[in-house]
Short mmCIF file of C-alpha atoms in Angstrom, two decimals:
data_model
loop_
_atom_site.label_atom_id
_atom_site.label_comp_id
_atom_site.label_asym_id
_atom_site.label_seq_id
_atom_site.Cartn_x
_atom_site.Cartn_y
_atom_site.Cartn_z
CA UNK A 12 0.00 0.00 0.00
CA UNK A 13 1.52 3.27 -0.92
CA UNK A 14 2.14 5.83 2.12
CA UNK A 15 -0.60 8.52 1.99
CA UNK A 16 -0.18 11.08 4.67
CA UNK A 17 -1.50 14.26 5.61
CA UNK A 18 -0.80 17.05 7.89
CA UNK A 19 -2.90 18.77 11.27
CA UNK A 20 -1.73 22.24 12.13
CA UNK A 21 -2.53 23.01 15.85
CA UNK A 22 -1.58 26.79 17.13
CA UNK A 23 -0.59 27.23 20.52
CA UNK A 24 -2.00 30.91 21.12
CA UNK A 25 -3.66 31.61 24.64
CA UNK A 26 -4.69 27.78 25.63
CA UNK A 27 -5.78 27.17 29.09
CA UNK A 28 -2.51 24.86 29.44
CA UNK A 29 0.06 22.37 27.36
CA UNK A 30 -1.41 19.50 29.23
CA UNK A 31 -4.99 20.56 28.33
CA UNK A 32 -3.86 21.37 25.46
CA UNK A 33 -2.21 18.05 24.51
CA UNK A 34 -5.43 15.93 25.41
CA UNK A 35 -7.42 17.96 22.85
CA UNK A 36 -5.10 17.29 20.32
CA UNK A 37 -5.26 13.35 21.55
CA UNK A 38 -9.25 13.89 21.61
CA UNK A 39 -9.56 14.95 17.89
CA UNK A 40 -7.29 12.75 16.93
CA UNK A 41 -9.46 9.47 18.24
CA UNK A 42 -12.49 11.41 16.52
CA UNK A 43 -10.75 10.98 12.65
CA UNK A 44 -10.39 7.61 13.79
CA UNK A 45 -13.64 7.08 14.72
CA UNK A 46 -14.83 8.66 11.37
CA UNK A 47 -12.11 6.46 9.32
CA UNK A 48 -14.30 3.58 10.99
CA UNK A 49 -17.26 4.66 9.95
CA UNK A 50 -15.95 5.24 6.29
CA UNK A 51 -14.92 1.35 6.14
CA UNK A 52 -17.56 0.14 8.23
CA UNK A 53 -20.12 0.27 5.17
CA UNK A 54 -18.17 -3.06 3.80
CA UNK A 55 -19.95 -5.35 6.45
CA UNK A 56 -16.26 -6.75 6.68
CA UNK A 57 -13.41 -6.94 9.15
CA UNK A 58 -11.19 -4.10 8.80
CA UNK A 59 -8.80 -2.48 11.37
CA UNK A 60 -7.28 1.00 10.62
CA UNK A 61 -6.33 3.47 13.14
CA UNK A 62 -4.05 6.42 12.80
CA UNK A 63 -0.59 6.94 12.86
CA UNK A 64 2.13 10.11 14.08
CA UNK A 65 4.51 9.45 11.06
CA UNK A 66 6.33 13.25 12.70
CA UNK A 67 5.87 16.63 14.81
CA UNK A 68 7.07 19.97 13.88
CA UNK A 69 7.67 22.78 16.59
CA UNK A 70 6.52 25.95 17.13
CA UNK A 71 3.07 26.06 15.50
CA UNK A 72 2.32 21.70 16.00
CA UNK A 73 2.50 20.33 13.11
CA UNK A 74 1.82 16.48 13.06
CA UNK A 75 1.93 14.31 9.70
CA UNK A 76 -0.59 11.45 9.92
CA UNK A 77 -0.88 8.44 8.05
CA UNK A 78 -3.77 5.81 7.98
CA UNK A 79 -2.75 2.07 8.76
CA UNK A 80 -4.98 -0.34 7.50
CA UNK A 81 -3.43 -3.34 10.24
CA UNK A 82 -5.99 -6.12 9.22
CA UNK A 83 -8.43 -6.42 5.90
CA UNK A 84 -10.42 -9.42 5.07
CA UNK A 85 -8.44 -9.48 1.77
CA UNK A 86 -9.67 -13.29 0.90
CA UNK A 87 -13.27 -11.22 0.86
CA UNK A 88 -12.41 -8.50 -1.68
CA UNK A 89 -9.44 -10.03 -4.11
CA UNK A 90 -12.24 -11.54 -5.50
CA UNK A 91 -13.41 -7.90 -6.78
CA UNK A 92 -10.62 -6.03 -6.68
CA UNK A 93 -6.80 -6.96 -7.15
CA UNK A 94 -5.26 -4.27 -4.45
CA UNK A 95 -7.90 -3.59 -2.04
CA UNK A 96 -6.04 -1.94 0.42
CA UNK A 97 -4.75 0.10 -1.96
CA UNK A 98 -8.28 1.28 -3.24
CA UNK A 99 -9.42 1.69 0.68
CA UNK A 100 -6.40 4.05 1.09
CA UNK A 101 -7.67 6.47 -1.60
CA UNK A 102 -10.95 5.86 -0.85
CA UNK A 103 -10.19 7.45 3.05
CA UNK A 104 -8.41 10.30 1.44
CA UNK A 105 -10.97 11.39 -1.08
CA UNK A 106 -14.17 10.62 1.13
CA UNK A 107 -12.30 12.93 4.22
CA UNK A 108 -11.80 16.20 1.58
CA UNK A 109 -15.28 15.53 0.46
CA UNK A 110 -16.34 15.33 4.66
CA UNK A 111 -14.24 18.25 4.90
CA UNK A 112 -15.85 20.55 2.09
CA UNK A 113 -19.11 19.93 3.36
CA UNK A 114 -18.16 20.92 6.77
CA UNK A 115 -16.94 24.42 5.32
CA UNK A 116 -19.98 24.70 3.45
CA UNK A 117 -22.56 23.88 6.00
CA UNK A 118 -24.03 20.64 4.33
CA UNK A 119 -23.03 17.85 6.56
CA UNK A 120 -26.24 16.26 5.76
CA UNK A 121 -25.44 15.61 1.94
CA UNK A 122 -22.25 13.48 3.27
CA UNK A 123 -23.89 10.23 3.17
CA UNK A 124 -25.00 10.93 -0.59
CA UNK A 125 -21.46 12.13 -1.86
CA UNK A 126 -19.84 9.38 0.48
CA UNK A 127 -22.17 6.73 -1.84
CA UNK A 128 -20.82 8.75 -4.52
CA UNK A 129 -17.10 8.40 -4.23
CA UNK A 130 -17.36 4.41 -3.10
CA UNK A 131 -19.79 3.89 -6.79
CA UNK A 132 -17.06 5.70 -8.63
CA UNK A 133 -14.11 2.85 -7.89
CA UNK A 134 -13.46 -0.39 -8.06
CA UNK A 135 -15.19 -1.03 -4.46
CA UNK A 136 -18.49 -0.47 -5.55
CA UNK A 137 -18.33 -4.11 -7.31
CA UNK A 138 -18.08 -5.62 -3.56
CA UNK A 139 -21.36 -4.59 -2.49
CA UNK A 140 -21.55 -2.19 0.59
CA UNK A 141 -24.45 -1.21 3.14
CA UNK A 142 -25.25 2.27 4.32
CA UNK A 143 -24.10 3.69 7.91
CA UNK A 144 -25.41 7.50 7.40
CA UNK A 145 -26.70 7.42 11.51
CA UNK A 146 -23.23 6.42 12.38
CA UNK A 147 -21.27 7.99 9.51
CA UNK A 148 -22.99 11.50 10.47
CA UNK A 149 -22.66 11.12 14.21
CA UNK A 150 -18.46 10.62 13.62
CA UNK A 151 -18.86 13.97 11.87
CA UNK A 152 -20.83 16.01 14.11
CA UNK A 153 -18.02 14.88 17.03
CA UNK A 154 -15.11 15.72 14.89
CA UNK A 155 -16.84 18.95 14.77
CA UNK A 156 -17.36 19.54 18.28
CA UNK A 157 -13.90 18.43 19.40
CA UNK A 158 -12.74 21.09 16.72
CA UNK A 159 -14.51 23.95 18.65
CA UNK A 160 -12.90 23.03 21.81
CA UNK A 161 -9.78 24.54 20.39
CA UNK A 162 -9.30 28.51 20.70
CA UNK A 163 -7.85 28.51 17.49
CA UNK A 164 -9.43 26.12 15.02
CA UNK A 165 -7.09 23.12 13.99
CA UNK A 166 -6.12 23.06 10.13
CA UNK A 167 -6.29 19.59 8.04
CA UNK A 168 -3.78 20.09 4.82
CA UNK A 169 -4.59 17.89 1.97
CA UNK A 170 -1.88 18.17 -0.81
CA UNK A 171 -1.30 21.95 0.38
CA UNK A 172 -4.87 22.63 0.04
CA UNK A 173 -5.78 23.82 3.59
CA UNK A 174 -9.22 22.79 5.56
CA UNK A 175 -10.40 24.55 8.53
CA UNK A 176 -13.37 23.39 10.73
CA UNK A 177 -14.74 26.38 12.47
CA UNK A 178 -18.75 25.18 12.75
CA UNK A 179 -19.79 22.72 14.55
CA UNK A 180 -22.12 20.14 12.84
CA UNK A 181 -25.51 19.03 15.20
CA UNK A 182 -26.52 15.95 15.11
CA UNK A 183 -29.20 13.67 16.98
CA UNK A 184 -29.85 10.52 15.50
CA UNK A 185 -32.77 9.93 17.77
CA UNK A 186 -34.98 12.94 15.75
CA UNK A 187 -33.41 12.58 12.48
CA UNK A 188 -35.57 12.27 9.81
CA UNK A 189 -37.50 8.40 9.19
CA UNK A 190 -36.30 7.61 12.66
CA UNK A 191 -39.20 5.40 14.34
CA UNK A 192 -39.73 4.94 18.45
CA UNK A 193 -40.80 2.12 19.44
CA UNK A 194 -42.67 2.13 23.27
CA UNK A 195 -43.08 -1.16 25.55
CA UNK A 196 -44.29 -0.88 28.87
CA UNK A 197 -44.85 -3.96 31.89
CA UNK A 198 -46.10 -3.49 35.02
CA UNK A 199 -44.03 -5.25 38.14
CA UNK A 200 -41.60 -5.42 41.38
CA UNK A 201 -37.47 -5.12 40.13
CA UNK A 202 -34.74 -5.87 42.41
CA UNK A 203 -33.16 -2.71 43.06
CA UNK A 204 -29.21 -3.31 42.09
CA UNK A 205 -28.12 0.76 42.90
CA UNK A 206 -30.84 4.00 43.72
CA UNK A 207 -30.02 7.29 43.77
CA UNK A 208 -31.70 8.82 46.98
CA UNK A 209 -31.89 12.04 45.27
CA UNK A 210 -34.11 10.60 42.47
CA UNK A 211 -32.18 12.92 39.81
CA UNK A 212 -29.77 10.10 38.24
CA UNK A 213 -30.54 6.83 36.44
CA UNK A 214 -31.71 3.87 38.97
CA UNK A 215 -29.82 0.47 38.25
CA UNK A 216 -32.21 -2.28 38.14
CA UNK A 217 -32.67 -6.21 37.33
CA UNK A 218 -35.01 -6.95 34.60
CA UNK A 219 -32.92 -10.25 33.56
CA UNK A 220 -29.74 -8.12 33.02
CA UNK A 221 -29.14 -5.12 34.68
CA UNK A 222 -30.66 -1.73 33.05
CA UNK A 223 -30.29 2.06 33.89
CA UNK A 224 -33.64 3.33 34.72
CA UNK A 225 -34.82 6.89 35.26
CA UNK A 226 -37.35 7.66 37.97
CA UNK A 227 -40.80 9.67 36.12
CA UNK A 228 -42.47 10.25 39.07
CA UNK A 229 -42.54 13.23 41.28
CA UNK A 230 -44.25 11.75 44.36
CA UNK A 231 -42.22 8.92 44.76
CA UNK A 232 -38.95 11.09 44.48
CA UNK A 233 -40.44 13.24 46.76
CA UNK A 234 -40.88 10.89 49.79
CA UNK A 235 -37.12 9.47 48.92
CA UNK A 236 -35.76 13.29 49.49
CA UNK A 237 -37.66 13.55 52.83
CA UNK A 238 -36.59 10.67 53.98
CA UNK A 239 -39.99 8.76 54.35
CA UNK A 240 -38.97 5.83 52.30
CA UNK A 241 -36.37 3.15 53.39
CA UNK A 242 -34.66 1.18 51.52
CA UNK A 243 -32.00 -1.84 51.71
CA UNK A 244 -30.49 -4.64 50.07
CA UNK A 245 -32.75 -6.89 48.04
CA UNK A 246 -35.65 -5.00 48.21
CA UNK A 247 -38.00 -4.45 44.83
CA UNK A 248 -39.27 -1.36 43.08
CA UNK A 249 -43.01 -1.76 42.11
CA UNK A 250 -44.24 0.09 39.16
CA UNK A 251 -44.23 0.47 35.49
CA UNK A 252 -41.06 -0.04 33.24
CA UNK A 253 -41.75 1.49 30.11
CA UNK A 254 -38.72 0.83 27.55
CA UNK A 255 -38.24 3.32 24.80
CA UNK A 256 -36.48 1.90 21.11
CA UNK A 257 -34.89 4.23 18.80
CA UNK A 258 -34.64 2.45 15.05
CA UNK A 259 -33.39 4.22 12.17
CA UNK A 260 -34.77 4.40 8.82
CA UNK A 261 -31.93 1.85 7.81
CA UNK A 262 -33.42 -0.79 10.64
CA UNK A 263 -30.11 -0.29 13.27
CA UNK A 264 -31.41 0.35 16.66
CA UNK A 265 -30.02 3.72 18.15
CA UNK A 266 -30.72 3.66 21.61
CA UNK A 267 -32.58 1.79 24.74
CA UNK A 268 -34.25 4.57 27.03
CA UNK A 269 -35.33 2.96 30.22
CA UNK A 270 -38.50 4.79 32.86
CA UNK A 271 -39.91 4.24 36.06
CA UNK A 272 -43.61 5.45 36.52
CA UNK A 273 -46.67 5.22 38.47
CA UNK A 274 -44.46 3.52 41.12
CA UNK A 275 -46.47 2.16 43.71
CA UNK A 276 -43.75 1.45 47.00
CA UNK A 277 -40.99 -0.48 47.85
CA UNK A 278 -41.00 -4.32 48.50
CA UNK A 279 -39.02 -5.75 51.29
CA UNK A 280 -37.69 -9.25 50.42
CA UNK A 281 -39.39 -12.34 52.23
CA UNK A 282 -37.11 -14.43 54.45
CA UNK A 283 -37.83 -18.06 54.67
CA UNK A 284 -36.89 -19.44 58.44
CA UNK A 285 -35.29 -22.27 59.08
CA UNK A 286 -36.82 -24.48 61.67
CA UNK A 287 -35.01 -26.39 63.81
CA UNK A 288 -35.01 -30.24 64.38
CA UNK A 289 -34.21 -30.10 68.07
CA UNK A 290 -35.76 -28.47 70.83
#
């Protein structure tokens, strides 16, 4: 696989301090990997790429990145293609100008479409690939946002052509568009695994695994802040779980939401005695 590299200007101006600093630069960094992931992922095949600090410049930081593709499922693709790794290489560096562009010109939501784009113009397209635009478009809004955290917006330099992210990109897969919820609800006493006495923060509790719930009702958290409910170990919550699905429009479930409501007390747990044989 040829070397393709390119470079990430950071600028050092007024930041709170270097180690601060420093985990920023470590933060955006995992976000490109994150997105490279999310490029490949759309294969359905095993592929491990992460990126690599080829060097550093002083002053101004100045690090020159290349893309390691560790692991491919080449007995997949030679079938298709006769250098896939080669043709996943260039397919990282066109798709992240393309990301890149539409970053600068506000239309993160056409990434998806061009991203389909670039994969039907090579020889990849003969493989067959799925489409990831939940996940694809969540790995850009975070690039975004870890972008912002800087004082002085980081520069990515394609072949001298310079790219700098100054807006951040909003993104919620939960109320994007053909998203579909899906509500369940069952009525019944849960072991209580960890509460929150407050009532503010997510309840763990045993519905055949363990699930973070969060507490909808105001009476109940009420009496737990003034003290008029006990609790201890083993006891069960009785109430309603109602358990909220996310899907997207391309079937993958988003999220799990977990509630409590219309929670009618705590259970203590029943001891059985033992009886003994001998007077």
């Amino acid at each position: 696989m040829s070397e393709q590299t390119y470079e990430l200007r950071f600028e050092y101006f007024n930041e709170e301090n270097a180690t601060l600093f420093f985990q920023k630069i470590t933060d955006f960094l995992l976000s490109i990997d994150k997105l490279n992931n999310s490029l490949v992922s759309v294969f359905g095949i095993e592929i491990d790429i992460n990126i690599q600090i080829k060097s550093i410049e002083k002053g101004s930081i100045r690090i020159w990145i290349a893309e390691k593709l560790n692991k491919i499922s080449d007995d997949d693709i030679k079938h298709y293609v006769s250098n896939p790794r080669e043709l996943l290489a260039d397919l990282l560096i066109k798709s992240k100008k393309m990301i890149l562009e539409k970053i600068q010109d506000k239309k993160c939501q056409d990434i998806p479409k061009e991203y389909k784009n670039i994969i039907e113009k090579s020889d990849l397209k003969d493989f067959g690939y799925n489409n990831n635009e939940t996940n694809l478009l969540t790995c850009v809004s975070d690039l975004t946002h870890k972008a912002k955290e800087f004082k002085h917006k980081p520069m990515i330099i394609f072949e001298e052509k310079v790219y700098g992210i100054s807006e951040t990109f909003d993104y919620n897969p939960k109320t994007a568009d053909g998203v579909k919820e899906q509500i369940s609800k069952m009525q019944g006493a849960f072991i209580i695994k960890k509460p929150d006495l407050t009532g503010e923060s997510k309840w763990e509790i045993i519905n055949d695994k363990v699930i973070k719930v969060k507490i909808n009702d105001e009476n109940f958290k009420n009496k737990l802040k003034d003290r008029s409910i006990k609790l201890s170990y083993g006891d069960k919550i009785k109430g309603v779980l109602i358990s909220k699905t996310y899907i997207s429009k391309d079937l993958e479930v988003l999220e799990n939401e977990y509630f409590l409501e219309d929670i009618k007390g705590i259970i203590e747990p029943s001891y059985t005695q033992e009886k003994s044989l001998f007077k």
